[in-house]
Amino acid sequence: MTTLKKKEDHSLYANAFGFLRRPLDFDPVQSDADLIITGIPFDLATTGRSGARFGPEAIRKASVNLAWEGKRWPWFFNLKDHLSIADCGDLVFECGNAQDMSDALFQHADQLLSAGKRMLTFGGDHFITLPLLRAHAKHHGPLALIHFDAHTDDYDQGGQFDHGTMFYHAQTEGLIDASVSTQIGIRTTYDRKNTLFNVLDANYVNGAPVAEIIGNIREKAGDRRVYLTFDIDCLDPAYAPGTGTPVCGGLTSDRALQLLRGLQGLDIVGMDVVEVAPAYDHADITALAGATIALEMLYLQASQSKDS
């Protein structure tokens, strides 16, 4: 007679619904988990190629390749020993209604933060960061933003729902303090004379020593509470072709991971990975990059718990 194996003996891909093969928990506010993962299948704010609404699903699927490792290299501890994680699936909102998504995401984040949870969110396009910042600023005050991207996304042109204007609105609403915030990997036009952000463009980030770059970011953020956002197009299209607005000359995945690890010890209160668009991907390399970046973010959170 055939019997089911124990859960821990299942094959890599069997029943892999949540991030890192975690079971889905649709009541995250009542969960015992420290950190809640949420997917936002939304891309109505894109100005380039659409398709990022399928990003959360792609990131979760790619994460099965990372789930088997007890201690993620080069970290020296097991994630689950220091951080309890729940994946609550995808946010539900009225299809085609950007305002409803924005309102629903703010309410979702507000409830989780009120319950003492921390968040890692998967986009979707980068607009989702704005309602997330509204919720996090409500609980933590104006935040230092650490922003990996090819674009500054602080343009004042465009409509209310635009994935290139979030950080303009975030400044005008007082959600972030640009004077202590850093943008990393920028390689498109921006207002060099008037920006308040610490902009580390791709030429600098690709050529400078990693320790110097990390020191620059940390000096700006200081002891402020930090929101960390990673647009996958920060990576060069060779490492992340599956995105809506790819720009050549970006970071390697290795350099991005080294920079993320260098943020250990900062007071990171919220995080997201956005703009994975699997329709333009090849062999899931963009989705895998997104999943790996997300896992590094979880280790950053775990390291805070481990050292506290």
Short mmCIF file of C-alpha atoms in Angstrom, two decimals:
data_model
loop_
_atom_site.label_atom_id
_atom_site.label_comp_id
_atom_site.label_asym_id
_atom_site.label_seq_id
_atom_site.Cartn_x
_atom_site.Cartn_y
_atom_site.Cartn_z
CA MET A 1 0.00 0.00 0.00
CA THR A 2 1.32 3.45 -0.92
CA THR A 3 1.48 5.96 1.92
CA LEU A 4 2.07 9.69 1.82
CA LYS A 5 5.50 10.80 2.85
CA LYS A 6 5.97 13.19 5.72
CA LYS A 7 5.74 16.84 4.78
CA GLU A 8 9.47 17.42 5.10
CA ASP A 9 10.17 14.54 2.72
CA HIS A 10 8.08 15.89 -0.17
CA SER A 11 9.79 16.62 -3.46
CA LEU A 12 11.06 20.09 -4.18
CA TYR A 13 8.08 21.16 -6.28
CA ALA A 14 5.21 19.31 -4.59
CA ASN A 15 2.56 21.60 -3.10
CA ALA A 16 4.82 24.62 -3.38
CA PHE A 17 2.21 27.36 -3.10
CA GLY A 18 3.80 29.99 -0.86
CA PHE A 19 7.22 31.66 -0.87
CA LEU A 20 9.95 29.15 0.09
CA ARG A 21 7.25 26.44 -0.05
CA ARG A 22 5.47 27.80 2.98
CA PRO A 23 1.76 27.02 3.27
CA LEU A 24 -0.53 29.95 2.62
CA ASP A 25 -2.08 31.67 5.63
CA PHE A 26 -5.17 33.72 4.76
CA ASP A 27 -5.54 35.20 8.26
CA PRO A 28 -2.17 36.95 8.62
CA VAL A 29 -3.26 39.41 11.32
CA GLN A 30 -3.93 36.49 13.68
CA SER A 31 -0.82 34.59 12.58
CA ASP A 32 2.01 33.88 15.01
CA ALA A 33 4.47 34.90 12.28
CA ASP A 34 6.79 37.86 12.74
CA LEU A 35 6.80 38.79 9.05
CA ILE A 36 4.06 38.55 6.44
CA ILE A 37 4.63 38.13 2.70
CA THR A 38 1.95 39.52 0.38
CA GLY A 39 1.69 39.48 -3.40
CA ILE A 40 0.16 42.41 -5.29
CA PRO A 41 -0.86 41.30 -8.82
CA PHE A 42 -1.16 44.86 -10.16
CA ASP A 43 0.40 46.57 -13.17
CA LEU A 44 -2.09 49.27 -14.18
CA ALA A 45 0.45 52.01 -13.39
CA THR A 46 3.05 50.83 -15.90
CA THR A 47 4.32 53.18 -18.60
CA GLY A 48 6.27 50.50 -20.48
CA ARG A 49 5.54 46.83 -20.98
CA SER A 50 2.79 45.40 -18.80
CA GLY A 51 2.91 41.98 -17.15
CA ALA A 52 4.22 42.64 -13.63
CA ARG A 53 0.85 41.51 -12.26
CA PHE A 54 2.23 38.00 -12.72
CA GLY A 55 5.38 38.80 -10.73
CA PRO A 56 4.27 37.46 -7.33
CA GLU A 57 3.41 34.07 -8.81
CA ALA A 58 6.72 33.88 -10.67
CA ILE A 59 8.77 34.85 -7.59
CA ARG A 60 7.03 32.22 -5.48
CA LYS A 61 7.60 29.51 -8.09
CA ALA A 62 11.28 30.40 -8.44
CA SER A 63 11.72 30.35 -4.66
CA VAL A 64 11.45 26.56 -4.54
CA ASN A 65 15.03 26.53 -5.81
CA LEU A 66 16.05 28.33 -2.61
CA ALA A 67 13.93 26.45 -0.09
CA TRP A 68 16.15 23.41 0.40
CA GLU A 69 19.14 25.25 1.85
CA GLY A 70 19.20 25.23 5.64
CA LYS A 71 21.69 28.07 5.98
CA ARG A 72 21.63 30.40 3.02
CA TRP A 73 25.18 31.08 1.79
CA PRO A 74 26.99 33.16 2.99
CA TRP A 75 24.87 33.66 6.12
CA PHE A 76 25.85 31.61 9.15
CA PHE A 77 22.46 30.77 10.62
CA ASN A 78 19.21 29.13 9.60
CA LEU A 79 16.53 31.67 8.72
CA LYS A 80 13.69 29.80 10.40
CA ASP A 81 15.54 29.74 13.72
CA HIS A 82 15.30 33.52 14.03
CA LEU A 83 12.33 34.66 11.91
CA SER A 84 8.83 33.27 11.64
CA ILE A 85 7.36 33.88 8.17
CA ALA A 86 3.86 33.53 6.74
CA ASP A 87 2.77 34.00 3.13
CA CYS A 88 -0.80 35.31 3.02
CA GLY A 89 -1.15 34.97 -0.74
CA ASP A 90 -2.20 37.85 -2.99
CA LEU A 91 -4.13 41.00 -2.15
CA VAL A 92 -7.69 40.89 -3.47
CA PHE A 93 -8.99 44.07 -5.08
CA GLU A 94 -11.44 45.11 -7.78
CA CYS A 95 -9.93 44.15 -11.12
CA GLY A 96 -8.97 47.19 -13.19
CA ASN A 97 -9.51 49.63 -10.33
CA ALA A 98 -6.24 51.27 -9.30
CA GLN A 99 -7.83 53.31 -6.52
CA ASP A 100 -9.38 50.20 -4.99
CA MET A 101 -6.01 48.44 -5.06
CA SER A 102 -4.31 51.42 -3.42
CA ASP A 103 -6.96 51.65 -0.70
CA ALA A 104 -7.00 47.89 -0.11
CA LEU A 105 -3.21 47.68 0.12
CA PHE A 106 -3.03 50.58 2.58
CA GLN A 107 -5.69 48.96 4.76
CA HIS A 108 -3.98 45.55 4.56
CA ALA A 109 -0.60 47.00 5.53
CA ASP A 110 -2.11 49.16 8.27
CA GLN A 111 -3.76 46.13 9.87
CA LEU A 112 -0.56 44.08 9.74
CA LEU A 113 1.58 46.86 11.17
CA SER A 114 -1.00 47.51 13.90
CA ALA A 115 -0.68 43.83 14.83
CA GLY A 116 3.09 44.21 15.21
CA LYS A 117 3.99 42.43 11.96
CA ARG A 118 6.66 43.37 9.48
CA MET A 119 6.10 43.07 5.75
CA LEU A 120 7.79 41.86 2.60
CA THR A 121 5.67 42.60 -0.45
CA PHE A 122 5.96 41.32 -4.03
CA GLY A 123 4.83 43.46 -6.95
CA GLY A 124 3.33 44.11 -9.29
CA ASP A 125 4.60 47.39 -10.65
CA HIS A 126 6.45 49.90 -8.51
CA PHE A 127 3.40 52.03 -7.76
CA ILE A 128 2.52 49.58 -4.98
CA THR A 129 5.30 51.11 -2.87
CA LEU A 130 3.33 54.35 -2.41
CA PRO A 131 0.37 52.89 -0.44
CA LEU A 132 2.87 50.76 1.48
CA LEU A 133 4.85 53.87 2.40
CA ARG A 134 1.65 55.59 3.52
CA ALA A 135 0.94 52.74 5.94
CA HIS A 136 4.52 52.46 7.19
CA ALA A 137 4.86 56.23 7.68
CA LYS A 138 1.61 56.24 9.65
CA HIS A 139 3.21 53.84 12.14
CA HIS A 140 6.87 54.91 12.02
CA GLY A 141 6.92 58.52 10.87
CA PRO A 142 8.90 59.80 7.86
CA LEU A 143 11.22 57.08 6.61
CA ALA A 144 14.64 56.85 5.05
CA LEU A 145 14.21 55.21 1.66
CA ILE A 146 16.81 52.84 0.24
CA HIS A 147 15.81 52.41 -3.38
CA PHE A 148 17.43 50.09 -5.95
CA ASP A 149 16.33 51.02 -9.48
CA ALA A 150 17.30 52.16 -12.97
CA HIS A 151 14.92 55.12 -12.55
CA THR A 152 14.50 57.66 -9.76
CA ASP A 153 10.68 57.45 -9.92
CA ASP A 154 10.36 60.94 -8.46
CA TYR A 155 9.07 62.60 -11.62
CA ASP A 156 6.33 65.18 -11.18
CA GLN A 157 4.78 64.48 -14.60
CA GLY A 158 2.14 61.80 -14.97
CA GLY A 159 -1.15 60.88 -13.42
CA GLN A 160 -2.10 59.87 -9.92
CA PHE A 161 -1.37 56.22 -10.66
CA ASP A 162 2.02 56.07 -12.32
CA HIS A 163 4.98 53.86 -11.45
CA GLY A 164 7.36 56.75 -12.13
CA THR A 165 5.91 59.30 -9.71
CA MET A 166 5.64 57.48 -6.36
CA PHE A 167 8.61 59.09 -4.71
CA TYR A 168 7.57 62.58 -5.80
CA HIS A 169 4.25 61.98 -4.04
CA ALA A 170 5.99 60.31 -1.09
CA GLN A 171 8.07 63.45 -0.56
CA THR A 172 5.16 65.86 -0.93
CA GLU A 173 3.07 63.76 1.50
CA GLY A 174 5.92 63.68 4.04
CA LEU A 175 6.22 59.89 3.95
CA ILE A 176 9.96 59.86 3.33
CA ASP A 177 12.87 62.15 4.12
CA ALA A 178 14.82 62.38 0.87
CA SER A 179 17.81 63.99 2.61
CA VAL A 180 18.58 60.68 4.36
CA SER A 181 17.50 58.46 1.45
CA THR A 182 19.62 56.79 -1.23
CA GLN A 183 18.84 55.68 -4.78
CA ILE A 184 21.16 53.01 -6.17
CA GLY A 185 21.86 52.00 -9.77
CA ILE A 186 20.17 54.98 -11.46
CA ARG A 187 20.94 55.23 -15.18
CA THR A 188 18.15 57.31 -16.67
CA THR A 189 17.61 61.07 -16.67
CA TYR A 190 16.73 62.89 -13.46
CA ASP A 191 16.90 66.41 -12.03
CA ARG A 192 20.51 66.41 -10.87
CA LYS A 193 20.46 70.00 -9.63
CA ASN A 194 17.34 69.84 -7.51
CA THR A 195 17.07 66.28 -6.24
CA LEU A 196 17.29 65.85 -2.48
CA PHE A 197 18.13 62.16 -2.78
CA ASN A 198 21.61 60.71 -2.43
CA VAL A 199 21.82 59.31 -5.97
CA LEU A 200 24.45 56.64 -6.57
CA ASP A 201 24.26 56.13 -10.31
CA ALA A 202 25.12 52.92 -12.12
CA ASN A 203 28.52 54.15 -13.30
CA TYR A 204 29.57 54.74 -9.70
CA VAL A 205 27.94 51.64 -8.25
CA ASN A 206 29.41 49.34 -10.91
CA GLY A 207 32.94 50.68 -10.39
CA ALA A 208 33.34 51.65 -6.73
CA PRO A 209 34.34 49.23 -3.97
CA VAL A 210 31.30 47.60 -2.36
CA ALA A 211 32.42 48.67 1.12
CA GLU A 212 32.60 52.31 -0.01
CA ILE A 213 29.08 52.20 -1.47
CA ILE A 214 27.66 50.56 1.66
CA GLY A 215 29.36 53.16 3.83
CA ASN A 216 27.78 55.91 1.75
CA ILE A 217 24.28 54.42 2.13
CA ARG A 218 24.66 53.76 5.84
CA GLU A 219 26.02 57.24 6.55
CA LYS A 220 22.95 58.80 4.94
CA ALA A 221 20.41 56.56 6.67
CA GLY A 222 22.04 56.78 10.08
CA ASP A 223 19.73 55.52 12.80
CA ARG A 224 16.54 56.37 10.90
CA ARG A 225 13.88 53.77 10.22
CA VAL A 226 14.28 52.48 6.67
CA TYR A 227 11.97 51.29 3.93
CA LEU A 228 13.82 49.11 1.40
CA THR A 229 12.48 48.82 -2.14
CA PHE A 230 14.06 46.88 -5.00
CA ASP A 231 12.92 47.38 -8.58
CA ILE A 232 14.29 44.39 -10.48
CA ASP A 233 15.31 46.65 -13.38
CA CYS A 234 18.14 47.87 -11.18
CA LEU A 235 19.85 44.75 -12.47
CA ASP A 236 21.25 44.75 -15.98
CA PRO A 237 18.91 43.07 -18.51
CA ALA A 238 21.52 40.30 -18.83
CA TYR A 239 20.54 39.31 -15.27
CA ALA A 240 16.89 40.43 -15.34
CA PRO A 241 15.34 40.62 -18.80
CA GLY A 242 11.86 39.94 -17.46
CA THR A 243 10.79 43.45 -16.57
CA GLY A 244 8.73 46.25 -18.08
CA THR A 245 11.36 48.96 -18.56
CA PRO A 246 14.79 47.30 -18.94
CA VAL A 247 17.84 49.58 -19.14
CA CYS A 248 21.32 48.39 -20.14
CA GLY A 249 24.30 49.13 -17.93
CA GLY A 250 22.86 47.92 -14.66
CA LEU A 251 24.14 45.97 -11.69
CA THR A 252 25.09 42.32 -11.65
CA SER A 253 23.03 40.14 -9.37
CA ASP A 254 26.16 39.45 -7.31
CA ARG A 255 26.86 43.14 -6.69
CA ALA A 256 23.24 43.78 -5.73
CA LEU A 257 23.30 40.89 -3.23
CA GLN A 258 26.56 42.14 -1.71
CA LEU A 259 25.06 45.60 -1.28
CA LEU A 260 21.95 44.19 0.35
CA ARG A 261 24.00 42.16 2.82
CA GLY A 262 25.88 45.33 3.71
CA LEU A 263 22.65 46.84 5.04
CA GLN A 264 22.71 44.48 8.02
CA GLY A 265 22.08 46.39 11.23
CA LEU A 266 19.97 49.17 9.72
CA ASP A 267 16.45 49.51 11.15
CA ILE A 268 14.57 48.20 8.13
CA VAL A 269 10.83 48.29 8.88
CA GLY A 270 9.39 47.43 5.45
CA MET A 271 10.53 45.89 2.17
CA ASP A 272 9.36 45.10 -1.34
CA VAL A 273 10.54 43.54 -4.60
CA VAL A 274 8.76 44.83 -7.70
CA GLU A 275 8.53 44.86 -11.50
CA VAL A 276 9.21 41.18 -12.25
CA ALA A 277 7.31 40.58 -15.51
CA PRO A 278 7.69 36.88 -16.37
CA ALA A 279 6.33 37.16 -19.94
CA TYR A 280 9.68 38.72 -20.94
CA ASP A 281 11.82 36.37 -18.85
CA HIS A 282 14.15 33.61 -20.04
CA ALA A 283 14.61 30.38 -18.09
CA ASP A 284 13.10 32.14 -15.03
CA ILE A 285 16.32 34.04 -14.36
CA THR A 286 14.51 37.28 -13.46
CA ALA A 287 12.08 35.49 -11.18
CA LEU A 288 14.98 33.67 -9.53
CA ALA A 289 16.81 36.98 -9.06
CA GLY A 290 13.68 38.44 -7.47
CA ALA A 291 13.25 35.45 -5.17
CA THR A 292 16.91 35.53 -4.16
CA ILE A 293 16.78 39.27 -3.41
CA ALA A 294 13.65 38.65 -1.33
CA LEU A 295 15.43 35.90 0.60
CA GLU A 296 18.36 38.21 1.32
CA MET A 297 15.86 40.75 2.66
CA LEU A 298 14.45 38.09 4.99
CA TYR A 299 17.94 37.35 6.26
CA LEU A 300 18.39 41.05 6.96
CA GLN A 301 15.24 40.92 9.09
CA ALA A 302 16.37 37.70 10.78
CA SER A 303 19.75 39.20 11.57
CA GLN A 304 17.98 42.05 13.41
CA SER A 305 16.03 39.52 15.49
CA LYS A 306 19.12 37.40 16.05
CA ASP A 307 21.17 40.32 17.35
CA SER A 308 18.44 41.98 19.43
#
